[in-house]
Structure formats: structure tokens, C-alpha cells
Amino acid sequence: MSQIINGKEIAKKIREGVAKEVAELKLKKEIMPKLVVVLVGEDPASQVYVRMKEKACKEAGIISEILRYPVDLEENKLIPVIDKLNSDASVHGILVQLPLPKQINEKNILARVSPSKDVDGLHIENLGKLLKGENPDFVACTPSGIIELILSTGTEIKGKRAVVVGRSNIVGKPVALLLLQRHATVTICHSRTADLAGACRQAEILVAAVGKPKMIKGDWVGKGAVVIDVGVNRTDAGLVGDVDFEGAKENASYITPVPGGVGPMTIAMLLKNTLIAAQKAPR
Ligand code: NDP
């Protein structure tokens, strides 16, 4: 039987730490950390995420502003918005809520955000530094939150066989790079992987970032594996992860629940990145 990794609790501690440092920054340097979230369109999940981010900022003493634009906004109208935020010294972090509507090229917009304000860690320069093993200004929030969750179990990552299922730019690839940086032996699986079950069974650390409800079966989890379930799938039975939690917990040593695992960490890491941006900002 496994132990449940309480992402909510771990995230709460990080948020409290951030709130303390934000208060100090205000007091000692009169810097008011500020995050601006750019939201284009009315995607219901994005609306929820943005509201959660706003609430979390408020609790940590971070100023947050949401810039809302209609779904038919053209790319050439969004670019000057980003440019203005880049040059506004009172703004420390910029987050463009994804997905963007079809007419806007996501790559162009993410590349436009100044790397020093890229608190989502998705700018090509920050991702490139991660690839080269250099220290990026910011690491993407979900991947860095996943590493925190693994570390919270006391598991040493070095030398472990880690399997990441999913190769997206926002989760799969960066988390694989972070695990590699910490000297795990990393396998990245995806939709064309032959014998996915066999690959998963080899994992001592298993990260599932697929977006398919309960796709990873209990008997795909090796005895004693640490299982991190990134999936957020809305089903008739409510929110479920990519891992069959009930089955997997029989074999795993530690496992994250959905909800209450990775999700809260993503927001906590966003607050931490915004604090870092404010601490590093030129005065
Ligand atoms: P993407 O859809 O961008 O990527 C999914 C990945 O899963 C792809 O690499 C895809 O492979 C792979 N995949 C799809 N089907 C299979 C299959 N049958 N077998 C093996 N691999 C498969 O998703 P994201 O990375 O953005 O997100 C993954 C999940 O994590 C989603 O549920 C999302 O909601 C959740 N998420 C949660 C966050 C949180 O804070 N909790 C934050 C971000 C995401 P291929 O590349 O070959 O197509």
C-alpha cells in the first residue's frame, strides 16, 4: 500500500514561504511583486485557472491583473500588449493563458514575452537553457512542481529509472529534462511507444502526463515506484487522473491523488517564479 503525496499541503507551505518573502520585499525594498495574466477568449477551464491564480496571488500579497480580450483578437493586436508589459517596470511576471485561439500563433506570443518576465518558463530561451543544462531564469511551473513532489517523498532521483509518459513542451519534455539534470535515467514515452505497459513497469519514478483518464493501469506500476499523476480529465465521475489510482496505489510506494496532487503545485510554483522575478528585477 502506498503513501499519498499531499500536493495541497506541500503547495500550501510553498505559498506561505512566498507570502513571507513578498512581505519582506515590500518592507525592505518597497517592491510590490506583480503578475499580469493575459486571457484571450472564454475557454471555461482557462477562466477557472485564471481565477485560481488571481486568488492565490492575493493570498500571497502579489498584485495580479487580468487582461481579458475577445476570442477573435488578432495576433498583431496581442503583440503590442506583450511589448507594453515587457517595458512596464511595475510588471514582474507575464503569463499568457494557454490555449490561445487558432488565429494566434502560440509560438510567436510565447517568444515575445521577455525571458526575464517569463514566469511560466515557456520562452524558447528558458527552455533552451534547460536543455543545455544551464540555469534558466524560470522553469515551467508544472514540471518544477513535479520535482518538488518527488523530493518531498525523500526519494533520491540520482540513478533512478524514470519514465515520463507524454512529450508536450509544457509538461513531458521539461520534466524529463529536469529529471535528467538530477541524474535519473530517463525514458520518454508517447503515443507511438511500443509496449507502453512494459516501459512503465520498469519505472522507479513514473510521471504520467497524457490527458487520458486512468490510462495507466495498476499493474503497469512496478513495486515501490513513485507515481506522479499530472492528468486532469473531466469525466462523468468527476476529475480523474491519467493513472488508475485505486489499482496503482497497491504497488506504488508514493502516489499523487487527482485532484490535490500536481495541480496545487503548479500555482505555488507560479507564485514562487513571480517572487523570483520581482527579486531579480532591475531597480
Ligand atoms: P498534451 O496533449 O500536449 O500531450 C499529451 C502527451 O501524451 C503527448 O505527448 C501524446 O503523445 C501522449 N499520449 C497521448 N495518448 C497517448 C497514448 N495512448 N499512449 C502514450 N502516450 C500518449 O498534454 P499536456 O502535456 O499539456 O497535458 C497532459 C495532461 O496533464 C492533461 O490531462 C492536462 O490537463 C494535464 N495538465 C495538468 C496540469 C496541472 O497543473 N495539474 C498542467 C498541465 C497539464 P504524442 O506526442 O505522440 O501525441
mmCIF file of C-alpha atoms and ligand atoms in Angstrom:
data_model
loop_
_atom_site.group_PDB
_atom_site.id
_atom_site.type_symbol
_atom_site.label_atom_id
_atom_site.label_comp_id
_atom_site.label_asym_id
_atom_site.label_seq_id
_atom_site.Cartn_x
_atom_site.Cartn_y
_atom_site.Cartn_z
ATOM 1 C CA MET A 1 0.000 0.000 0.000
ATOM 2 C CA SER A 2 1.340 3.374 -0.904
ATOM 3 C CA GLN A 3 1.528 6.706 0.836
ATOM 4 C CA ILE A 4 -0.422 9.544 -0.690
ATOM 5 C CA ILE A 5 1.608 12.621 -1.617
ATOM 6 C CA ASN A 6 -0.378 15.567 -0.325
ATOM 7 C CA GLY A 7 0.229 18.175 -3.025
ATOM 8 C CA LYS A 8 -2.200 20.571 -1.404
ATOM 9 C CA GLU A 9 -0.263 20.575 1.858
ATOM 10 C CA ILE A 10 3.151 20.872 0.168
ATOM 11 C CA ALA A 11 1.873 23.684 -2.051
ATOM 12 C CA LYS A 12 0.443 25.480 0.995
ATOM 13 C CA LYS A 13 3.875 25.506 2.669
ATOM 14 C CA ILE A 14 5.482 26.910 -0.504
ATOM 15 C CA ARG A 15 2.789 29.586 -0.743
ATOM 16 C CA GLU A 16 3.286 30.574 2.890
ATOM 17 C CA GLY A 17 7.040 30.853 2.267
ATOM 18 C CA VAL A 18 6.395 33.034 -0.783
ATOM 19 C CA ALA A 19 3.987 35.264 1.192
ATOM 20 C CA LYS A 20 6.662 35.811 3.840
ATOM 21 C CA GLU A 21 9.286 36.768 1.272
ATOM 22 C CA VAL A 22 6.845 39.030 -0.575
ATOM 23 C CA ALA A 23 6.152 40.890 2.676
ATOM 24 C CA GLU A 24 9.898 41.304 3.253
ATOM 25 C CA LEU A 25 10.460 42.570 -0.277
ATOM 26 C CA LYS A 26 7.772 45.190 0.251
ATOM 27 C CA LEU A 27 9.099 46.224 3.612
ATOM 28 C CA LYS A 28 12.827 46.309 2.881
ATOM 29 C CA LYS A 29 12.922 47.288 -0.784
ATOM 30 C CA GLU A 30 9.467 48.737 -1.399
ATOM 31 C CA ILE A 31 8.987 46.361 -4.321
ATOM 32 C CA MET A 32 5.417 45.183 -4.943
ATOM 33 C CA PRO A 33 5.593 41.935 -6.940
ATOM 34 C CA LYS A 34 3.085 41.998 -9.777
ATOM 35 C CA LEU A 35 1.818 39.322 -12.158
ATOM 36 C CA VAL A 36 -0.197 40.102 -15.264
ATOM 37 C CA VAL A 37 -2.242 37.294 -16.814
ATOM 38 C CA VAL A 38 -3.332 37.694 -20.424
ATOM 39 C CA LEU A 39 -6.513 35.816 -21.243
ATOM 40 C CA VAL A 40 -7.857 35.675 -24.789
ATOM 41 C CA GLY A 41 -11.320 34.176 -25.275
ATOM 42 C CA GLU A 42 -13.643 32.446 -22.862
ATOM 43 C CA ASP A 43 -12.412 28.879 -22.567
ATOM 44 C CA PRO A 44 -14.172 27.681 -19.368
ATOM 45 C CA ALA A 45 -11.164 25.765 -17.986
ATOM 46 C CA SER A 46 -8.895 28.779 -18.614
ATOM 47 C CA GLN A 47 -11.370 31.037 -16.797
ATOM 48 C CA VAL A 48 -11.216 28.734 -13.765
ATOM 49 C CA TYR A 49 -7.397 28.544 -13.832
ATOM 50 C CA VAL A 50 -7.072 32.321 -14.118
ATOM 51 C CA ARG A 51 -9.420 32.902 -11.184
ATOM 52 C CA MET A 52 -7.429 30.394 -9.090
ATOM 53 C CA LYS A 53 -4.178 32.161 -9.960
ATOM 54 C CA GLU A 54 -5.695 35.534 -9.059
ATOM 55 C CA LYS A 55 -6.878 34.254 -5.675
ATOM 56 C CA ALA A 56 -3.505 32.643 -4.916
ATOM 57 C CA CYS A 57 -1.661 35.873 -5.791
ATOM 58 C CA LYS A 58 -3.913 37.856 -3.482
ATOM 59 C CA GLU A 59 -3.271 35.457 -0.599
ATOM 60 C CA ALA A 60 0.492 35.759 -1.125
ATOM 61 C CA GLY A 61 0.384 39.566 -1.313
ATOM 62 C CA ILE A 62 1.257 39.581 -5.036
ATOM 63 C CA ILE A 63 -0.578 42.146 -7.156
ATOM 64 C CA SER A 64 -2.368 40.416 -10.002
ATOM 65 C CA GLU A 65 -4.039 41.889 -13.021
ATOM 66 C CA ILE A 66 -6.006 40.009 -15.652
ATOM 67 C CA LEU A 67 -6.140 41.458 -19.146
ATOM 68 C CA ARG A 68 -9.130 39.938 -20.957
ATOM 69 C CA TYR A 69 -9.545 40.039 -24.726
ATOM 70 C CA PRO A 70 -12.262 38.715 -27.049
ATOM 71 C CA VAL A 71 -11.816 35.355 -28.767
ATOM 72 C CA ASP A 72 -11.396 36.988 -32.207
ATOM 73 C CA LEU A 73 -8.413 39.153 -31.164
ATOM 74 C CA GLU A 74 -5.806 39.164 -33.952
ATOM 75 C CA GLU A 75 -2.172 38.303 -33.280
ATOM 76 C CA ASN A 76 -0.979 41.741 -34.390
ATOM 77 C CA LYS A 77 -3.145 43.288 -31.661
ATOM 78 C CA LEU A 78 -1.790 40.996 -28.963
ATOM 79 C CA ILE A 79 1.886 41.620 -29.774
ATOM 80 C CA PRO A 80 1.812 45.314 -28.676
ATOM 81 C CA VAL A 81 0.080 44.269 -25.439
ATOM 82 C CA ILE A 82 3.003 41.956 -24.627
ATOM 83 C CA ASP A 83 5.541 44.610 -25.656
ATOM 84 C CA LYS A 84 3.936 47.138 -23.330
ATOM 85 C CA LEU A 85 4.027 44.692 -20.404
ATOM 86 C CA ASN A 86 7.670 43.876 -21.190
ATOM 87 C CA SER A 87 8.640 47.525 -20.849
ATOM 88 C CA ASP A 88 6.469 48.264 -17.796
ATOM 89 C CA ALA A 89 8.833 48.202 -14.806
ATOM 90 C CA SER A 90 5.945 47.674 -12.367
ATOM 91 C CA VAL A 91 5.159 44.301 -14.002
ATOM 92 C CA HIS A 92 7.433 41.453 -12.888
ATOM 93 C CA GLY A 93 5.713 38.402 -14.354
ATOM 94 C CA ILE A 94 3.709 37.899 -17.544
ATOM 95 C CA LEU A 95 1.612 34.803 -18.099
ATOM 96 C CA VAL A 96 -0.251 34.192 -21.345
ATOM 97 C CA GLN A 97 -3.008 31.715 -20.551
ATOM 98 C CA LEU A 98 -2.994 28.794 -22.996
ATOM 99 C CA PRO A 99 -4.547 27.648 -25.224
ATOM 100 C CA LEU A 100 -4.811 30.712 -27.447
ATOM 101 C CA PRO A 101 -7.457 30.907 -30.180
ATOM 102 C CA LYS A 102 -6.492 29.395 -33.559
ATOM 103 C CA GLN A 103 -5.739 32.680 -35.371
ATOM 104 C CA ILE A 104 -2.935 33.453 -32.887
ATOM 105 C CA ASN A 105 0.380 31.654 -33.252
ATOM 106 C CA GLU A 106 1.219 30.483 -29.733
ATOM 107 C CA LYS A 107 4.924 30.196 -30.528
ATOM 108 C CA ASN A 108 5.156 33.849 -31.624
ATOM 109 C CA ILE A 109 3.429 35.087 -28.496
ATOM 110 C CA LEU A 110 5.448 32.972 -26.051
ATOM 111 C CA ALA A 111 8.640 34.118 -27.773
ATOM 112 C CA ARG A 112 7.568 37.748 -27.421
ATOM 113 C CA VAL A 113 7.386 37.661 -23.607
ATOM 114 C CA SER A 114 10.640 38.919 -22.135
ATOM 115 C CA PRO A 115 12.577 35.878 -20.800
ATOM 116 C CA SER A 116 13.153 37.813 -17.562
ATOM 117 C CA LYS A 117 9.348 38.079 -17.033
ATOM 118 C CA ASP A 118 8.518 34.609 -18.353
ATOM 119 C CA VAL A 119 7.202 33.213 -15.066
ATOM 120 C CA ASP A 120 5.577 30.312 -16.941
ATOM 121 C CA GLY A 121 9.051 29.215 -18.104
ATOM 122 C CA LEU A 122 7.863 28.623 -21.669
ATOM 123 C CA HIS A 123 10.061 31.115 -23.546
ATOM 124 C CA ILE A 124 12.386 29.388 -26.002
ATOM 125 C CA GLU A 125 15.405 30.920 -24.212
ATOM 126 C CA ASN A 126 14.376 29.483 -20.839
ATOM 127 C CA LEU A 127 13.500 26.091 -22.366
ATOM 128 C CA GLY A 128 16.789 26.142 -24.328
ATOM 129 C CA LYS A 129 18.813 26.806 -21.173
ATOM 130 C CA LEU A 130 17.091 23.872 -19.513
ATOM 131 C CA LEU A 131 18.065 21.697 -22.481
ATOM 132 C CA LYS A 132 21.687 22.834 -22.257
ATOM 133 C CA GLY A 133 21.804 22.179 -18.520
ATOM 134 C CA GLU A 134 22.262 25.905 -17.811
ATOM 135 C CA ASN A 135 20.227 27.742 -15.196
ATOM 136 C CA PRO A 136 17.155 29.239 -16.871
ATOM 137 C CA ASP A 137 15.596 32.390 -15.393
ATOM 138 C CA PHE A 138 12.432 30.353 -14.872
ATOM 139 C CA VAL A 139 11.478 26.691 -15.063
ATOM 140 C CA ALA A 140 7.945 25.812 -16.190
ATOM 141 C CA CYS A 141 5.633 25.591 -13.185
ATOM 142 C CA THR A 142 4.110 22.111 -13.536
ATOM 143 C CA PRO A 143 7.456 20.367 -14.192
ATOM 144 C CA SER A 144 9.202 22.130 -11.305
ATOM 145 C CA GLY A 145 6.217 21.320 -9.063
ATOM 146 C CA ILE A 146 6.532 17.646 -10.026
ATOM 147 C CA ILE A 147 10.178 17.605 -8.966
ATOM 148 C CA GLU A 148 9.222 19.164 -5.613
ATOM 149 C CA LEU A 149 6.627 16.425 -5.094
ATOM 150 C CA ILE A 150 9.154 13.672 -5.821
ATOM 151 C CA LEU A 151 11.691 15.271 -3.472
ATOM 152 C CA SER A 152 9.040 15.581 -0.753
ATOM 153 C CA THR A 153 8.996 11.776 -0.512
ATOM 154 C CA GLY A 154 12.700 11.703 0.334
ATOM 155 C CA THR A 155 13.369 9.743 -2.864
ATOM 156 C CA GLU A 156 16.818 10.264 -4.326
ATOM 157 C CA ILE A 157 16.358 10.932 -8.047
ATOM 158 C CA LYS A 158 20.000 10.254 -8.946
ATOM 159 C CA GLY A 159 20.460 6.871 -10.610
ATOM 160 C CA LYS A 160 16.736 6.041 -10.683
ATOM 161 C CA ARG A 161 14.926 4.767 -13.763
ATOM 162 C CA ALA A 162 12.379 7.494 -14.527
ATOM 163 C CA VAL A 163 9.663 7.071 -17.129
ATOM 164 C CA VAL A 164 7.719 10.093 -18.369
ATOM 165 C CA VAL A 165 4.586 9.338 -20.367
ATOM 166 C CA GLY A 166 3.869 12.363 -22.583
ATOM 167 C CA ARG A 167 6.220 14.618 -24.541
ATOM 168 C CA SER A 168 4.486 18.006 -24.588
ATOM 169 C CA ASN A 169 6.547 21.189 -24.387
ATOM 170 C CA ILE A 170 4.778 22.301 -21.227
ATOM 171 C CA VAL A 171 4.989 19.102 -19.171
ATOM 172 C CA GLY A 172 6.561 15.953 -20.627
ATOM 173 C CA LYS A 173 9.757 17.312 -22.173
ATOM 174 C CA PRO A 174 10.709 19.807 -19.428
ATOM 175 C CA VAL A 175 10.039 17.319 -16.611
ATOM 176 C CA ALA A 176 12.160 14.730 -18.442
ATOM 177 C CA LEU A 177 14.982 17.301 -18.690
ATOM 178 C CA LEU A 178 14.689 18.181 -15.002
ATOM 179 C CA LEU A 179 14.907 14.504 -14.071
ATOM 180 C CA LEU A 180 17.910 14.100 -16.362
ATOM 181 C CA GLN A 181 19.544 17.153 -14.763
ATOM 182 C CA ARG A 182 19.178 15.340 -11.445
ATOM 183 C CA HIS A 183 20.868 12.273 -12.936
ATOM 184 C CA ALA A 184 17.898 9.957 -13.417
ATOM 185 C CA THR A 185 17.979 7.563 -16.373
ATOM 186 C CA VAL A 186 15.024 8.906 -18.302
ATOM 187 C CA THR A 187 12.715 7.257 -20.818
ATOM 188 C CA ILE A 188 10.140 9.437 -22.586
ATOM 189 C CA CYS A 189 7.048 7.594 -23.863
ATOM 190 C CA HIS A 190 4.354 8.880 -26.202
ATOM 191 C CA SER A 191 1.517 7.768 -28.434
ATOM 192 C CA ARG A 192 3.810 5.738 -30.700
ATOM 193 C CA THR A 193 5.667 3.919 -27.918
ATOM 194 C CA ALA A 194 5.585 0.162 -28.415
ATOM 195 C CA ASP A 195 4.794 -1.750 -25.221
ATOM 196 C CA LEU A 196 3.940 1.224 -23.041
ATOM 197 C CA ALA A 197 2.913 -1.088 -20.202
ATOM 198 C CA GLY A 198 6.348 -2.757 -20.269
ATOM 199 C CA ALA A 199 8.126 0.627 -20.233
ATOM 200 C CA CYS A 200 6.019 1.823 -17.287
ATOM 201 C CA ARG A 201 6.711 -1.363 -15.306
ATOM 202 C CA GLN A 202 10.447 -0.559 -15.458
ATOM 203 C CA ALA A 203 9.921 2.821 -13.795
ATOM 204 C CA GLU A 204 11.124 3.602 -10.302
ATOM 205 C CA ILE A 205 9.712 7.092 -10.857
ATOM 206 C CA LEU A 206 6.681 7.246 -13.132
ATOM 207 C CA VAL A 207 5.278 10.572 -14.366
ATOM 208 C CA ALA A 208 2.021 10.390 -16.332
ATOM 209 C CA ALA A 209 1.182 13.480 -18.432
ATOM 210 C CA VAL A 210 -1.105 12.180 -21.136
ATOM 211 C CA GLY A 211 -4.627 13.543 -20.727
ATOM 212 C CA LYS A 212 -6.382 10.139 -20.949
ATOM 213 C CA PRO A 213 -8.475 9.104 -17.925
ATOM 214 C CA LYS A 214 -6.986 6.164 -15.989
ATOM 215 C CA MET A 215 -4.919 5.052 -18.974
ATOM 216 C CA ILE A 216 -2.017 3.830 -16.810
ATOM 217 C CA LYS A 217 -3.293 0.618 -15.208
ATOM 218 C CA GLY A 218 -2.473 -0.532 -11.713
ATOM 219 C CA ASP A 219 -0.418 -3.486 -12.922
ATOM 220 C CA TRP A 220 1.747 -1.164 -15.092
ATOM 221 C CA VAL A 221 3.171 0.253 -11.869
ATOM 222 C CA GLY A 222 6.216 -1.537 -10.504
ATOM 223 C CA LYS A 223 6.503 -2.432 -6.819
ATOM 224 C CA GLY A 224 7.727 0.578 -4.858
ATOM 225 C CA ALA A 225 7.537 3.101 -7.713
ATOM 226 C CA VAL A 226 6.895 6.782 -7.028
ATOM 227 C CA VAL A 227 3.932 7.761 -9.187
ATOM 228 C CA ILE A 228 3.158 11.350 -10.182
ATOM 229 C CA ASP A 229 -0.148 11.758 -11.997
ATOM 230 C CA VAL A 230 -0.313 15.043 -13.925
ATOM 231 C CA GLY A 231 -3.520 14.263 -15.810
ATOM 232 C CA VAL A 232 -6.614 16.361 -15.284
ATOM 233 C CA ASN A 233 -9.548 14.669 -17.002
ATOM 234 C CA ARG A 234 -13.136 15.761 -16.554
ATOM 235 C CA THR A 235 -15.393 12.697 -16.615
ATOM 236 C CA ASP A 236 -18.957 11.923 -15.531
ATOM 237 C CA ALA A 237 -17.429 10.583 -12.327
ATOM 238 C CA GLY A 238 -15.653 13.900 -11.697
ATOM 239 C CA LEU A 239 -11.982 14.830 -12.076
ATOM 240 C CA VAL A 240 -9.676 11.853 -12.624
ATOM 241 C CA GLY A 241 -6.018 11.490 -13.451
ATOM 242 C CA ASP A 242 -4.156 9.540 -16.119
ATOM 243 C CA VAL A 243 -3.409 6.760 -13.636
ATOM 244 C CA ASP A 244 -5.865 4.208 -12.279
ATOM 245 C CA PHE A 245 -5.310 5.429 -8.730
ATOM 246 C CA GLU A 246 -7.036 2.561 -6.910
ATOM 247 C CA GLY A 247 -5.050 -0.083 -8.792
ATOM 248 C CA ALA A 248 -1.739 1.793 -8.786
ATOM 249 C CA LYS A 249 -1.746 2.503 -5.065
ATOM 250 C CA GLU A 250 -1.431 -1.228 -4.368
ATOM 251 C CA ASN A 251 2.045 -1.212 -5.977
ATOM 252 C CA ALA A 252 3.382 2.341 -5.653
ATOM 253 C CA SER A 253 5.410 3.470 -2.644
ATOM 254 C CA TYR A 254 4.115 7.038 -3.079
ATOM 255 C CA ILE A 255 1.397 8.349 -5.355
ATOM 256 C CA THR A 256 -0.268 11.700 -6.047
ATOM 257 C CA PRO A 257 -4.060 11.960 -5.990
ATOM 258 C CA VAL A 258 -6.147 13.844 -8.573
ATOM 259 C CA PRO A 259 -7.238 16.393 -7.557
ATOM 260 C CA GLY A 260 -4.884 17.516 -4.796
ATOM 261 C CA GLY A 261 -1.561 16.382 -6.248
ATOM 262 C CA VAL A 262 0.189 18.207 -9.071
ATOM 263 C CA GLY A 263 -2.485 20.889 -9.653
ATOM 264 C CA PRO A 264 -1.896 22.914 -6.458
ATOM 265 C CA MET A 265 1.874 22.749 -7.055
ATOM 266 C CA THR A 266 1.578 24.428 -10.456
ATOM 267 C CA ILE A 267 0.067 27.522 -8.858
ATOM 268 C CA ALA A 268 2.531 27.507 -5.961
ATOM 269 C CA MET A 269 5.471 27.426 -8.400
ATOM 270 C CA LEU A 270 3.928 30.284 -10.392
ATOM 271 C CA LEU A 271 3.877 32.409 -7.232
ATOM 272 C CA LYS A 272 7.457 31.420 -6.494
ATOM 273 C CA ASN A 273 8.550 32.374 -10.019
ATOM 274 C CA THR A 274 6.780 35.742 -9.723
ATOM 275 C CA LEU A 275 8.583 36.392 -6.453
ATOM 276 C CA ILE A 276 11.927 35.494 -8.077
ATOM 277 C CA ALA A 277 11.131 37.833 -10.998
ATOM 278 C CA ALA A 278 10.463 40.689 -8.579
ATOM 279 C CA GLN A 279 13.619 39.928 -6.566
ATOM 280 C CA LYS A 280 15.730 39.973 -9.738
ATOM 281 C CA ALA A 281 14.080 42.978 -11.368
ATOM 282 C CA PRO A 282 16.391 45.952 -12.025
ATOM 283 C CA ARG A 283 15.510 48.976 -9.908
HETATM 284 P P1 NDP B 1 -0.673 17.158 -24.494
HETATM 285 O O1 NDP B 1 -1.981 16.740 -25.104
HETATM 286 O O2 NDP B 1 0.032 18.343 -25.028
HETATM 287 O O3 NDP B 1 0.330 15.909 -24.566
HETATM 288 C C1 NDP B 1 -0.103 14.617 -24.282
HETATM 289 C C2 NDP B 1 1.026 13.643 -24.494
HETATM 290 O O4 NDP B 1 0.533 12.345 -24.220
HETATM 291 C C3 NDP B 1 1.569 13.642 -25.931
HETATM 292 O O5 NDP B 1 2.960 13.633 -25.919
HETATM 293 C C4 NDP B 1 0.997 12.343 -26.501
HETATM 294 O O6 NDP B 1 1.866 11.693 -27.416
HETATM 295 C C5 NDP B 1 0.891 11.480 -25.273
HETATM 296 N N1 NDP B 1 -0.133 10.469 -25.476
HETATM 297 C C6 NDP B 1 -1.401 10.626 -25.920
HETATM 298 N N2 NDP B 1 -2.031 9.449 -25.994
HETATM 299 C C7 NDP B 1 -1.136 8.513 -25.618
HETATM 300 C C8 NDP B 1 -1.192 7.108 -25.510
HETATM 301 N N3 NDP B 1 -2.295 6.422 -25.796
HETATM 302 N N4 NDP B 1 -0.089 6.462 -25.100
HETATM 303 C C9 NDP B 1 1.031 7.139 -24.785
HETATM 304 N N5 NDP B 1 1.139 8.488 -24.865
HETATM 305 C C10 NDP B 1 0.057 9.148 -25.280
HETATM 306 O O7 NDP B 1 -0.971 17.300 -22.945
HETATM 307 P P2 NDP B 1 -0.203 18.121 -21.792
HETATM 308 O O8 NDP B 1 1.176 17.651 -21.650
HETATM 309 O O9 NDP B 1 -0.478 19.557 -21.961
HETATM 310 O O10 NDP B 1 -1.066 17.653 -20.534
HETATM 311 C C11 NDP B 1 -1.135 16.301 -20.143
HETATM 312 C C12 NDP B 1 -2.141 16.170 -19.026
HETATM 313 O O11 NDP B 1 -1.710 16.926 -17.927
HETATM 314 C C13 NDP B 1 -3.541 16.703 -19.360
HETATM 315 O O12 NDP B 1 -4.504 15.913 -18.696
HETATM 316 C C14 NDP B 1 -3.525 18.100 -18.783
HETATM 317 O O13 NDP B 1 -4.817 18.547 -18.447
HETATM 318 C C15 NDP B 1 -2.706 17.868 -17.551
HETATM 319 N N6 NDP B 1 -2.025 19.067 -17.058
HETATM 320 C C16 NDP B 1 -2.133 19.324 -15.732
HETATM 321 C C17 NDP B 1 -1.518 20.411 -15.185
HETATM 322 C C18 NDP B 1 -1.645 20.635 -13.737
HETATM 323 O O14 NDP B 1 -1.264 21.688 -13.243
HETATM 324 N N7 NDP B 1 -2.125 19.675 -12.961
HETATM 325 C C19 NDP B 1 -0.764 21.360 -16.005
HETATM 326 C C20 NDP B 1 -0.644 20.957 -17.382
HETATM 327 C C21 NDP B 1 -1.274 19.852 -17.877
HETATM 328 P P3 NDP B 1 2.229 12.300 -28.878
HETATM 329 O O15 NDP B 1 3.231 13.368 -28.611
HETATM 330 O O16 NDP B 1 2.797 11.136 -29.586
HETATM 331 O O17 NDP B 1 0.953 12.803 -29.448
#
